[in-house]
Short mmCIF file of C-alpha atoms and ligand atoms in Angstrom, two decimals:
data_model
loop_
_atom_site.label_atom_id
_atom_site.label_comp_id
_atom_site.label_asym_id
_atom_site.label_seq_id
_atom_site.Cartn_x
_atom_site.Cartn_y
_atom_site.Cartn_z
CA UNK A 1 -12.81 -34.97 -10.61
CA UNK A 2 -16.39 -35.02 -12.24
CA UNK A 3 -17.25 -31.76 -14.33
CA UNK A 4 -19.90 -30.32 -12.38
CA UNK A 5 -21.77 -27.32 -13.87
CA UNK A 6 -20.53 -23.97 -13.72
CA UNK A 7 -22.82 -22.11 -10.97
CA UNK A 8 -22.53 -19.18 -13.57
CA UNK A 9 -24.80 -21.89 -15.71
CA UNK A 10 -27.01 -22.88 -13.15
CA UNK A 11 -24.94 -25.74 -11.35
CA UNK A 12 -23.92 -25.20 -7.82
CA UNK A 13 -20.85 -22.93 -6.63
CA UNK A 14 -18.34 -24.63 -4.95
CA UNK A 15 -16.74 -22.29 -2.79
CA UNK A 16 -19.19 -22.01 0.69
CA UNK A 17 -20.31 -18.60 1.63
CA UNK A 18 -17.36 -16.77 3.52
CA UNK A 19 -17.57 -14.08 6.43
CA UNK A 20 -15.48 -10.76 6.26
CA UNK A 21 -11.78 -11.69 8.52
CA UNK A 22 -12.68 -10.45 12.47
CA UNK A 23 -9.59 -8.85 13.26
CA UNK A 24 -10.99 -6.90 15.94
CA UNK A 25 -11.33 -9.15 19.76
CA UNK A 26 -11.51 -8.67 23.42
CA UNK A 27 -8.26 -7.82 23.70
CA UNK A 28 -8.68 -4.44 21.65
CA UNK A 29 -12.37 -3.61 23.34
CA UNK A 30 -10.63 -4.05 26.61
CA UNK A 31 -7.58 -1.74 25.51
CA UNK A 32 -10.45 0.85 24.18
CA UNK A 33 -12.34 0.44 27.70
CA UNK A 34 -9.52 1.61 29.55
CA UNK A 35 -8.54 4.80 27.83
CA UNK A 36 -11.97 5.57 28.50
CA UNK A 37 -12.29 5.23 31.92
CA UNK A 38 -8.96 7.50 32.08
CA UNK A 39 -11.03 10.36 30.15
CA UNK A 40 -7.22 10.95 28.59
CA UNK A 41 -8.90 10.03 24.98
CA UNK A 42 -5.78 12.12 23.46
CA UNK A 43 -3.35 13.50 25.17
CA UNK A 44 -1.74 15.80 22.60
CA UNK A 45 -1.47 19.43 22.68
CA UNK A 46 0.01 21.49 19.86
CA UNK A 47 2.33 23.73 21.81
CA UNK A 48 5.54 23.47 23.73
CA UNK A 49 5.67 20.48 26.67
CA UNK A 50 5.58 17.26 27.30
CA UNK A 51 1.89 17.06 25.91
CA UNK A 52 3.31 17.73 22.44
CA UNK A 53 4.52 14.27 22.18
CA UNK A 54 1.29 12.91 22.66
CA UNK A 55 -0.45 10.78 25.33
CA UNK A 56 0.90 7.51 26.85
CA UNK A 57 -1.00 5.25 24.61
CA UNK A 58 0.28 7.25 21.84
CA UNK A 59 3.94 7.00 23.15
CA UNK A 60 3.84 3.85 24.09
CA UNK A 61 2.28 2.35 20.58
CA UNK A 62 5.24 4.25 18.56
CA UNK A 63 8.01 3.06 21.41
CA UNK A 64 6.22 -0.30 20.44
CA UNK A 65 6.84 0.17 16.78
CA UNK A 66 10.27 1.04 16.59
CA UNK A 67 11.09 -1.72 18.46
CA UNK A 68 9.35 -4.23 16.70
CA UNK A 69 10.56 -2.19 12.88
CA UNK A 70 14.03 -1.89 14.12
CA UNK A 71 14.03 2.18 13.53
CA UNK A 72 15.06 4.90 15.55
CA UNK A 73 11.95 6.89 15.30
CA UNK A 74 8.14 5.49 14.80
CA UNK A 75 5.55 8.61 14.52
CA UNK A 76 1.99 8.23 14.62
CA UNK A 77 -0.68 10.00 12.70
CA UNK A 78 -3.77 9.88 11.68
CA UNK A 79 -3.33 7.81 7.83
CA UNK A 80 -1.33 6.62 5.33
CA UNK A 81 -2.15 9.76 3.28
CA UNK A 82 -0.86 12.23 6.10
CA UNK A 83 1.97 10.51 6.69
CA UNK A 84 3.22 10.68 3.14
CA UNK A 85 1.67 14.78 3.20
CA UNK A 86 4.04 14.99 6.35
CA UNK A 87 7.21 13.09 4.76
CA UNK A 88 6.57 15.52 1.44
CA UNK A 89 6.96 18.80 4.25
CA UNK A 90 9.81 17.28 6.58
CA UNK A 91 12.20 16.77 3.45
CA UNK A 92 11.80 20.40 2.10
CA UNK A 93 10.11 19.71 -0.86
CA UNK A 94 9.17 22.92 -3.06
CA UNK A 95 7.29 23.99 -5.53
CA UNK A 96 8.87 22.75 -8.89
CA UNK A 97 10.58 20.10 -6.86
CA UNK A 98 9.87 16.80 -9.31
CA UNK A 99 9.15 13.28 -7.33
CA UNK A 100 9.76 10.07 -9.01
CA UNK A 101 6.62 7.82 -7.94
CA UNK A 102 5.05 4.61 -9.60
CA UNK A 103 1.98 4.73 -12.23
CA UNK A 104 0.13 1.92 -10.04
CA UNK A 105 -0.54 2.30 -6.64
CA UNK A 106 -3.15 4.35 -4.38
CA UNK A 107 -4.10 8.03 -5.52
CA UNK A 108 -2.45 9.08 -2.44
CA UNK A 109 1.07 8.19 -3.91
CA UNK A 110 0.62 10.59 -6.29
CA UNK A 111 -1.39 13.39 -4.25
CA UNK A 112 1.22 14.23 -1.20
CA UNK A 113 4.00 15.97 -3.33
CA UNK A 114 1.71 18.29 -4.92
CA UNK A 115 0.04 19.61 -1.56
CA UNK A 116 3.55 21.45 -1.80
CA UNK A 117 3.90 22.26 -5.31
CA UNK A 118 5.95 19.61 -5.95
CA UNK A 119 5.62 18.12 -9.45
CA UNK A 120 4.66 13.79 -9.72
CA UNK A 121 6.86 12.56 -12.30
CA UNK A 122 5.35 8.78 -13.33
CA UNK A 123 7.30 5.87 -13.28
CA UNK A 124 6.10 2.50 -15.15
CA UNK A 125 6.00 -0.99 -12.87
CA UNK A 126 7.89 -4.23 -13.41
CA UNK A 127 5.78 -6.59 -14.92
CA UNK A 128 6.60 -9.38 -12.51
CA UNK A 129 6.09 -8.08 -9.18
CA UNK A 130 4.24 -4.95 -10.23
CA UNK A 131 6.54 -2.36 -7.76
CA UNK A 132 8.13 0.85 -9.69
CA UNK A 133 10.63 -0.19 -12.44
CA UNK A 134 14.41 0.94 -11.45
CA UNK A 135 15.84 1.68 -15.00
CA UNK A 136 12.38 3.92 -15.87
CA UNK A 137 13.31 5.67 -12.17
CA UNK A 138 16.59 6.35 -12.55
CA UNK A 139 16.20 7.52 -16.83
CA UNK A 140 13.69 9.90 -15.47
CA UNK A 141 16.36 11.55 -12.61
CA UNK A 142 16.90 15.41 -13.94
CA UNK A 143 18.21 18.31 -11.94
CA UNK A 144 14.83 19.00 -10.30
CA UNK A 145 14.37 15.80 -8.74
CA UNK A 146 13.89 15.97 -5.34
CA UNK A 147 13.01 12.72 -3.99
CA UNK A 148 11.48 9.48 -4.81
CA UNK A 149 8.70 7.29 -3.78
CA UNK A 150 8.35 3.67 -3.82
CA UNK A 151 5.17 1.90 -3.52
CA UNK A 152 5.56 -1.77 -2.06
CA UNK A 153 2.59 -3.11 -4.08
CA UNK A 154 0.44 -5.49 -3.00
CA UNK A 155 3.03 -6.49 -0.28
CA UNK A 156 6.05 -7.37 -2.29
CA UNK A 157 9.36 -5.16 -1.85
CA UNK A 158 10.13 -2.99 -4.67
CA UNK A 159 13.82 -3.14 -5.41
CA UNK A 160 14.49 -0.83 -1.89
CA UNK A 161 18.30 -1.57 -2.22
CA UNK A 162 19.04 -0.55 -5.16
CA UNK A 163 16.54 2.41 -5.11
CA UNK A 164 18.13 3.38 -2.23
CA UNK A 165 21.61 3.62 -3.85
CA UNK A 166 20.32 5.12 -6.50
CA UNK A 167 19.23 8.24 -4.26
CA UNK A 168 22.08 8.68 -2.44
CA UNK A 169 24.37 8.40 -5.71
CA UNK A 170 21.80 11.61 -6.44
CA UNK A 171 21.57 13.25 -3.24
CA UNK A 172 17.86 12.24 -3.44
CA UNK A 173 15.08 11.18 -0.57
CA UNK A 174 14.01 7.96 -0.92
CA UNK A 175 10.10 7.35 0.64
CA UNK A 176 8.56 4.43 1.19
CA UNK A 177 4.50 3.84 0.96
CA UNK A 178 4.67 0.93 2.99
CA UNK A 179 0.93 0.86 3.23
CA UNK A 180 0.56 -2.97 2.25
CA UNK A 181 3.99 -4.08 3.14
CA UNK A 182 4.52 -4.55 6.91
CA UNK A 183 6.60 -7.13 7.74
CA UNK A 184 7.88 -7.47 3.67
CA UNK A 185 11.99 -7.45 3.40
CA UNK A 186 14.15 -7.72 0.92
CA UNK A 187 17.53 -9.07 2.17
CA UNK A 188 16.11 -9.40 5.36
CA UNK A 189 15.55 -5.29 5.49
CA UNK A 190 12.14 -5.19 6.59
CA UNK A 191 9.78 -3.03 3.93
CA UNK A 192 9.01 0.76 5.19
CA UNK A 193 12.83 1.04 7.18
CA UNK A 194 14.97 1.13 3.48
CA UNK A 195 14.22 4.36 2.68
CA UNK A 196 14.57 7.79 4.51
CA UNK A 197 11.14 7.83 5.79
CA UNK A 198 8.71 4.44 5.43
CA UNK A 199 4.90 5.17 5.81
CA UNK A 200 2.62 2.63 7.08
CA UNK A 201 -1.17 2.94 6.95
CA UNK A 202 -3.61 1.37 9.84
CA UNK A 203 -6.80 1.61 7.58
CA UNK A 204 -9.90 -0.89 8.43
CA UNK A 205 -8.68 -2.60 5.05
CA UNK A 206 -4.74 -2.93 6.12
CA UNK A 207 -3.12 -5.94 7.22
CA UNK A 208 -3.16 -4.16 11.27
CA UNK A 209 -5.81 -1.69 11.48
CA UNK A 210 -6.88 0.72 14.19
CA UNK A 211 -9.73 2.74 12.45
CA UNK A 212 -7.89 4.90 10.72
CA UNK A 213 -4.31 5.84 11.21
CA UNK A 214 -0.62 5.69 10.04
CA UNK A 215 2.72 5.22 11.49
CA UNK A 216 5.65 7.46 9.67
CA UNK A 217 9.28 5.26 10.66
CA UNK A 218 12.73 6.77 10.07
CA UNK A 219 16.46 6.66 11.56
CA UNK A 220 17.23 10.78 11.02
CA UNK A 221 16.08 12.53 14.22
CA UNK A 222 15.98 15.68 12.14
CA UNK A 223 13.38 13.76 10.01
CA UNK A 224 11.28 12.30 13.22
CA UNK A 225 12.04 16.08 14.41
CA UNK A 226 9.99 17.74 11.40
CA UNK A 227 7.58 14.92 11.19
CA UNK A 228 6.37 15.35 14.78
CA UNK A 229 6.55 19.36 13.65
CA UNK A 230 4.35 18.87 10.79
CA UNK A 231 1.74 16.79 13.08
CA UNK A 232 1.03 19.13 15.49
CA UNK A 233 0.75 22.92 14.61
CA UNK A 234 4.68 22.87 14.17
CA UNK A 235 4.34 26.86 14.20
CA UNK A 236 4.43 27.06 17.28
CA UNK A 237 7.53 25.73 18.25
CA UNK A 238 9.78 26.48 15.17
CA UNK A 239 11.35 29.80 17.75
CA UNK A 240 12.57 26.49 20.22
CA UNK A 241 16.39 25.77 19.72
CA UNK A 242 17.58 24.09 17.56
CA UNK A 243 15.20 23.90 14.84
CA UNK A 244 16.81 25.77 12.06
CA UNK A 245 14.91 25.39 8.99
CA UNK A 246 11.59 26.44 9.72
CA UNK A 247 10.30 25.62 5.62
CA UNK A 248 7.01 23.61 5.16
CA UNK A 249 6.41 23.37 9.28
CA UNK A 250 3.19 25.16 8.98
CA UNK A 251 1.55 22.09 10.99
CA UNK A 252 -1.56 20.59 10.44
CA UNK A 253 -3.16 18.66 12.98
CA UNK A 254 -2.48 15.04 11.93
CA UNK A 255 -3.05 13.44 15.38
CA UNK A 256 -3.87 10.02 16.10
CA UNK A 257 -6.07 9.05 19.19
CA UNK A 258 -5.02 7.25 22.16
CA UNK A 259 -8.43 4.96 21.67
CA UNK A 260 -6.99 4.26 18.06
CA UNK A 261 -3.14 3.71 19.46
CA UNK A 262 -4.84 1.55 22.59
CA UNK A 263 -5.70 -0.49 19.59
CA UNK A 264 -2.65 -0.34 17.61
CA UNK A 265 -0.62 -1.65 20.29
CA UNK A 266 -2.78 -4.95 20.48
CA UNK A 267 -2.83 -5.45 16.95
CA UNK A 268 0.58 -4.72 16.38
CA UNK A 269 1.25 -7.92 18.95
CA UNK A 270 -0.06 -10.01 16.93
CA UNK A 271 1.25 -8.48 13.75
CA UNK A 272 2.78 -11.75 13.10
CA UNK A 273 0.15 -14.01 13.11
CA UNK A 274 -1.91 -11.30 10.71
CA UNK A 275 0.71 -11.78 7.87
CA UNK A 276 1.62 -15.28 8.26
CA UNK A 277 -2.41 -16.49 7.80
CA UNK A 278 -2.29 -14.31 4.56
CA UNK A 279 1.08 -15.83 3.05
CA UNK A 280 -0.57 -19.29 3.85
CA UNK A 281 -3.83 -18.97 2.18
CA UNK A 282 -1.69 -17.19 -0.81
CA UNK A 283 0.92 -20.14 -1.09
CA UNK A 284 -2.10 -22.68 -1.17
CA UNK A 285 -3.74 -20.46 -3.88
CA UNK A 286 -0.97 -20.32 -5.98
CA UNK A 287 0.35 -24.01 -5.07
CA UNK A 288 -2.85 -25.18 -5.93
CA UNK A 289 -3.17 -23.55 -9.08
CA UNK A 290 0.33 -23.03 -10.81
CA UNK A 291 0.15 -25.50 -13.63
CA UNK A 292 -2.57 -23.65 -15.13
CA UNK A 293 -1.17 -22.19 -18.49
CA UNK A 294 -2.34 -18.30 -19.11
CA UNK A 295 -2.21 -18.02 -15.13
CA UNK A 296 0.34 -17.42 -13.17
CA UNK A 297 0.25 -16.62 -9.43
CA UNK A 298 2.05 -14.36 -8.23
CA UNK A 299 5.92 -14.17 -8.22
CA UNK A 300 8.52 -13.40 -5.51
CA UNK A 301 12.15 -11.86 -6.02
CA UNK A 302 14.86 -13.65 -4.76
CA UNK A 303 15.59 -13.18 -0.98
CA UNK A 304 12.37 -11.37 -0.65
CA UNK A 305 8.99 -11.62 1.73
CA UNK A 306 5.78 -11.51 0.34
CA UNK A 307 3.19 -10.91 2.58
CA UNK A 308 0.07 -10.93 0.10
CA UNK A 309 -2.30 -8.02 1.05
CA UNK A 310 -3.00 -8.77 -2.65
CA UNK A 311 -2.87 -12.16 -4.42
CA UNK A 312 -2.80 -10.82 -7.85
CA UNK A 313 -2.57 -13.19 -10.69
CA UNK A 314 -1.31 -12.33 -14.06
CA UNK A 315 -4.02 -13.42 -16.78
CA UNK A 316 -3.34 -14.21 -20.28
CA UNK A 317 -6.44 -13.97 -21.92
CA UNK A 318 -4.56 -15.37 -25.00
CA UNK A 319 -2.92 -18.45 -23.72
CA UNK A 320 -6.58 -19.08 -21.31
CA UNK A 321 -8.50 -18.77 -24.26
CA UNK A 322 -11.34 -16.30 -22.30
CA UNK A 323 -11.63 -12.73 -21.89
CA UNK A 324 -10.29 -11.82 -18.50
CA UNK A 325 -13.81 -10.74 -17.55
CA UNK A 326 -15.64 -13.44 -18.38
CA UNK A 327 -13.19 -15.81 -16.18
CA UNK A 328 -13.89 -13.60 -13.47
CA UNK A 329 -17.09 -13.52 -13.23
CA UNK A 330 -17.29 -17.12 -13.43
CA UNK A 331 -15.34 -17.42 -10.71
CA UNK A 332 -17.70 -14.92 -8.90
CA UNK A 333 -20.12 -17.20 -9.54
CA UNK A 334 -18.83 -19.97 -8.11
CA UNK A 335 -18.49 -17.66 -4.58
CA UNK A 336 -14.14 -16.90 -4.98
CA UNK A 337 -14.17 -12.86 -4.57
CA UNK A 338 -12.26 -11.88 -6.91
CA UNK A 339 -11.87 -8.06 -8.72
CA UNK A 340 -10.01 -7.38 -12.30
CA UNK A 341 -9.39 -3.91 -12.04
CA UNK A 342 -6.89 -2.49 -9.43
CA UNK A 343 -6.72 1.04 -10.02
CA UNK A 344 -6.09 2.97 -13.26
CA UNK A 345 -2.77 4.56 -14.08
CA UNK A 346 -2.50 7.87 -11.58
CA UNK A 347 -1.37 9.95 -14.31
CA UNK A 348 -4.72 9.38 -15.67
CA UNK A 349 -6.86 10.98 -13.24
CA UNK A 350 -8.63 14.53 -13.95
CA UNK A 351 -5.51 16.24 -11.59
CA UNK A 352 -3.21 15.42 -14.12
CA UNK A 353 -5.28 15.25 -17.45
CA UNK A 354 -6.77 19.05 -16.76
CA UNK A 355 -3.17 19.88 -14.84
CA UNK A 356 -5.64 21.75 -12.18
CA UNK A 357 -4.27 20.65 -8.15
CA UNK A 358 -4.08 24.33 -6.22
CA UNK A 359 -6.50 26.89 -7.40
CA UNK A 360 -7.12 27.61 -10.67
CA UNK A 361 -4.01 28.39 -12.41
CA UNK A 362 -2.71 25.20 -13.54
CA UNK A 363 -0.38 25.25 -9.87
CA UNK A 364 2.08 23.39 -9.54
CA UNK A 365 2.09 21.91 -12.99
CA UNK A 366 2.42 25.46 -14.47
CA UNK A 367 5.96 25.16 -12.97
CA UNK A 368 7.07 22.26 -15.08
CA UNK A 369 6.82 21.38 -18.43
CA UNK A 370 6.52 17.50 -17.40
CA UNK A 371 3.31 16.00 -19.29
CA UNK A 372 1.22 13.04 -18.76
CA UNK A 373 0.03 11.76 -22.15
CA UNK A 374 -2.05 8.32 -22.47
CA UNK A 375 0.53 5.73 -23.12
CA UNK A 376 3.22 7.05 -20.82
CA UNK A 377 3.70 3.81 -19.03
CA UNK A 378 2.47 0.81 -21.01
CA UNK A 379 2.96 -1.63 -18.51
CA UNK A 380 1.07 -0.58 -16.06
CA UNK A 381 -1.81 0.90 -18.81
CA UNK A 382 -1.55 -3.20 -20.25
CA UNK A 383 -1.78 -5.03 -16.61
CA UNK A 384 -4.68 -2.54 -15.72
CA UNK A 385 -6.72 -2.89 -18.55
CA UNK A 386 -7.36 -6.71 -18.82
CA UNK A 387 -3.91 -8.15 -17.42
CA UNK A 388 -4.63 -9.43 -13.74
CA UNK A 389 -7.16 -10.73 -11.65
CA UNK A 390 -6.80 -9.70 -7.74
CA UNK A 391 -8.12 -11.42 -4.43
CA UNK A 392 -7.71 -9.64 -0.96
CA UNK A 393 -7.25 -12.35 1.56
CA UNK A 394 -6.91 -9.59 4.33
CA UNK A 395 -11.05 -9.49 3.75
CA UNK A 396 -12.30 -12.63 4.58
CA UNK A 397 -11.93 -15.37 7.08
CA UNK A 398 -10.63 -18.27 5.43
CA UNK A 399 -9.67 -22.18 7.45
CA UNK A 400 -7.90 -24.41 4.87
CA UNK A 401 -11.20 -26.54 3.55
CA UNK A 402 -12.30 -22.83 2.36
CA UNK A 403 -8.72 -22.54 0.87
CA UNK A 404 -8.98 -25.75 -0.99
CA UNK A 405 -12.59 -24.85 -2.34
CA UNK A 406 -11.10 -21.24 -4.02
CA UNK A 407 -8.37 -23.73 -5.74
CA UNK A 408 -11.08 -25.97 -6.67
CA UNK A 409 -13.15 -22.88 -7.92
CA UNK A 410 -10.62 -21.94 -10.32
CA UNK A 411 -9.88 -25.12 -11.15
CA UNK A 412 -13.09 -25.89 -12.00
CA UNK A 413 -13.47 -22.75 -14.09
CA UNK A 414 -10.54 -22.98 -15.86
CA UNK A 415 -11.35 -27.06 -16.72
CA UNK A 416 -15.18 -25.72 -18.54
CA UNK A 417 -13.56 -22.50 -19.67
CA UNK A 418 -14.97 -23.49 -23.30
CA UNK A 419 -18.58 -23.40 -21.59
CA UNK A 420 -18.45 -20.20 -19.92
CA UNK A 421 -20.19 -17.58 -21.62
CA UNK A 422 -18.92 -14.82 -23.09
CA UNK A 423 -20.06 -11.04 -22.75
CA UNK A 424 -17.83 -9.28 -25.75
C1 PLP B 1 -4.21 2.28 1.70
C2 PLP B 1 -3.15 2.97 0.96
C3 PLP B 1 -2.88 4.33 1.14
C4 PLP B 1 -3.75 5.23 1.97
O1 PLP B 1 -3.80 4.83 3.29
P1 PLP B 1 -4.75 5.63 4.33
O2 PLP B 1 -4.27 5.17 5.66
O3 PLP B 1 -6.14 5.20 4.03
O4 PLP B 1 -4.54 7.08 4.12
C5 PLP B 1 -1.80 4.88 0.46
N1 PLP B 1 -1.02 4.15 -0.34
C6 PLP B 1 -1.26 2.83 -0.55
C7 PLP B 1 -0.33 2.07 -1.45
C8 PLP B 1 -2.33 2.21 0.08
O5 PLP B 1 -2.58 0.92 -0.14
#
């Protein structure tokens, strides 16, 4: 192949302009257009009855799940976030209660435990497929720990079997975020069902979507008990038999919509084809470009499923020869979206820097004398800094001559990488 000229120099990009991915079709306005002709638009009501449970969009779309998940018990509610807020309550987490979570994922990790004074302890990440590292989990198990939290990042599994030992040998929760991860396994165990309670989130930027939403899986009917609780003013029913433990079920209301479960259902049919289009584009990407030295695609554990809501590429600026920034924005320029910054280690956000969550008294870190200095997990402070270059192919709509161009883009790049311009 010909050097052409680098569009960041003038020449012309090779990648062709690409539209955002249209999940949404006539299957989902039609499901929306008949929950509102039946004026039901939610069906939940937060007291005692069969209204408690929901409408029958919502019961249906969670029957739907834990069919298709393999669980007992699927329960809806309105995001990711409140479904890791409502795991935090339905395990009986307290104040002083430490949680075990990764240094790199969403804030929201991080954020759930301490809406009941429970106290984050950070974890660093493997440097391979960037999920919580096991030995830094279990040297950071004390007497306080309560539970922990694994993030499958980016869609790959984090080591769920092992974690999973590791709590019981403790007596510990293990949660899932399995906001990127559906249909991920490791040993065949599909991502989100490992762990005591798996969280899935149904955001406009998730692999399904249905607005906004989240779908909280587990096989404890105590669990789906305090979880459905939690959801819906659980104060109100905590004098019905045989709930015992009445802690944390102050509800909230957490509820999802039957429009937004109408939807869910659709989209969760073709759940399948969602995933497989983004491993396919993500095995041509990193087919197409493996050879490269300083760039390596991304890696998958043994007996594990991928399924690529990030394509995140480890970048050696050293072995490349070119800032990480300046690659990227050459790339940019040749029309492959492409970011370099995922998000920056959670310990380092003002919550935990100024130790200020609840009110003004330092609660709950005034509890604990667990600190969050810069530096506490270099792996993840080293990747975020200048160590990987992401692409979301859950964002655009992509047929395989696109595919081919975004190999060719890099390819062409990396070729002229002495050319590109440099901004430090
Ligand atoms: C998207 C995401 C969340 C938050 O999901 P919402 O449904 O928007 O609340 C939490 N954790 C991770 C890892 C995510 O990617």
């Amino acid at each position: 192949m010909k050097n052409r000229k680098l569009a960041i120099l003038g020449g012309e990009p090779v990648v062709p302009k690409l539209s955002t991915y249209q999940s949404i079709g006539a299957r989902e306005s039609d499901a929306v257009k008949k929950v509102l002709e039946s004026q039901c638009i939610s069906g939940f009501y937060g007291s005692p009855g069969p209204e408690f449970l929901g409408g029958p969009q919502i019961q249906s779309f969670e029957a739907s799940w834990a069919e298709r998940f393999e669980v007992r018990h699927a329960v809806s509610v309105n995001s990711n976030t409140s479904g890791l807020i409502a795991a935090m309550a339905a395990i009986g987490l307290g104040p002083g209660d430490e949680v075990i979570l990764p240094a790199w994922s969403m804030s929201a990790t991080a954020m759930a435990p301490l809406f009941y004074g429970g106290i984050p302890v950070f974890a660093d990440i493997d440097d391979e497929t960037f999920c919580i590292d096991f030995e830094h989990v279990k040297s950071q198990i004390t007497s306080r720990t309560r539970a922990i939290i694994a993030v499958n990042l980016f869609g790959h599994p984090a080591r769920l079997a092992d974690l999973k030992a590791l709590a019981d040998q403790h007596g510990l929760y293990l949660i899932e975020d399995n906001a990127q991860a559906p249909l991920g396994s490791e040993n065949g165990k599909l991502c989100g069902t490992v762990g005591h309670i798996g969280v899935f989130s149904l955001n406009y930027h998730k692999h399904i979507h249905t607005g906004e939403g989240g779908m909280c899986v587990t096989n404890d009917d105590d669990l789906a008990l305090r979880l459905q609780l939690v959801r819906n003013h659980g104060e109100n029913l905590v004098t019905a038999e045989g709930i015992n433990d009445i802690s944390n079920l102050i509800g909230m209301n957490l509820r999802m919509t039957e429009m937004s479960a109408a939807i869910g259902l659709v989209q969760l049919d073709q759940i399948d084809q969602h995933v497989s289009r983004r491993e396919q584009i993500a095995t041509r990407l990193s087919e197409g470009t493996a050879d490269l030295l300083g760039w390596q695609p991304p890696k998958v554990r043994d007996h594990c499923r991928h399924n690529y809501y990030c394509w995140v590429v480890k970048y050696s600026a050293e072995e490349v020869g070119v800032p990480l920034t300046d690659f990227s924005r050459a790339l940019t320029a040749e029309g492959f979206p492409n970011f370099t910054r995922y998000l920056p280690p959670l310990y380092m956000l003002p919550v935990f820097q100024k130790r200020q969550a609840i009110g003004r008294n330092g609660f709950p870190f005034s509890l604990s004398d667990i600190e969050y200095p810069p530096g506490l997990c270099p792996v993840t402070e080293s990747l975020h800094d200048d160590g990987v270059l992401l692409f979301e192919p859950c964002a655009w709509e992509i047929s395989s001559e696109i595919c081919d161009s975004l190999v060719e883009a890099v390819r062409k790049v990396y070729n002229q990488r002495e050319a590109l311009p440099r901004t430090s």
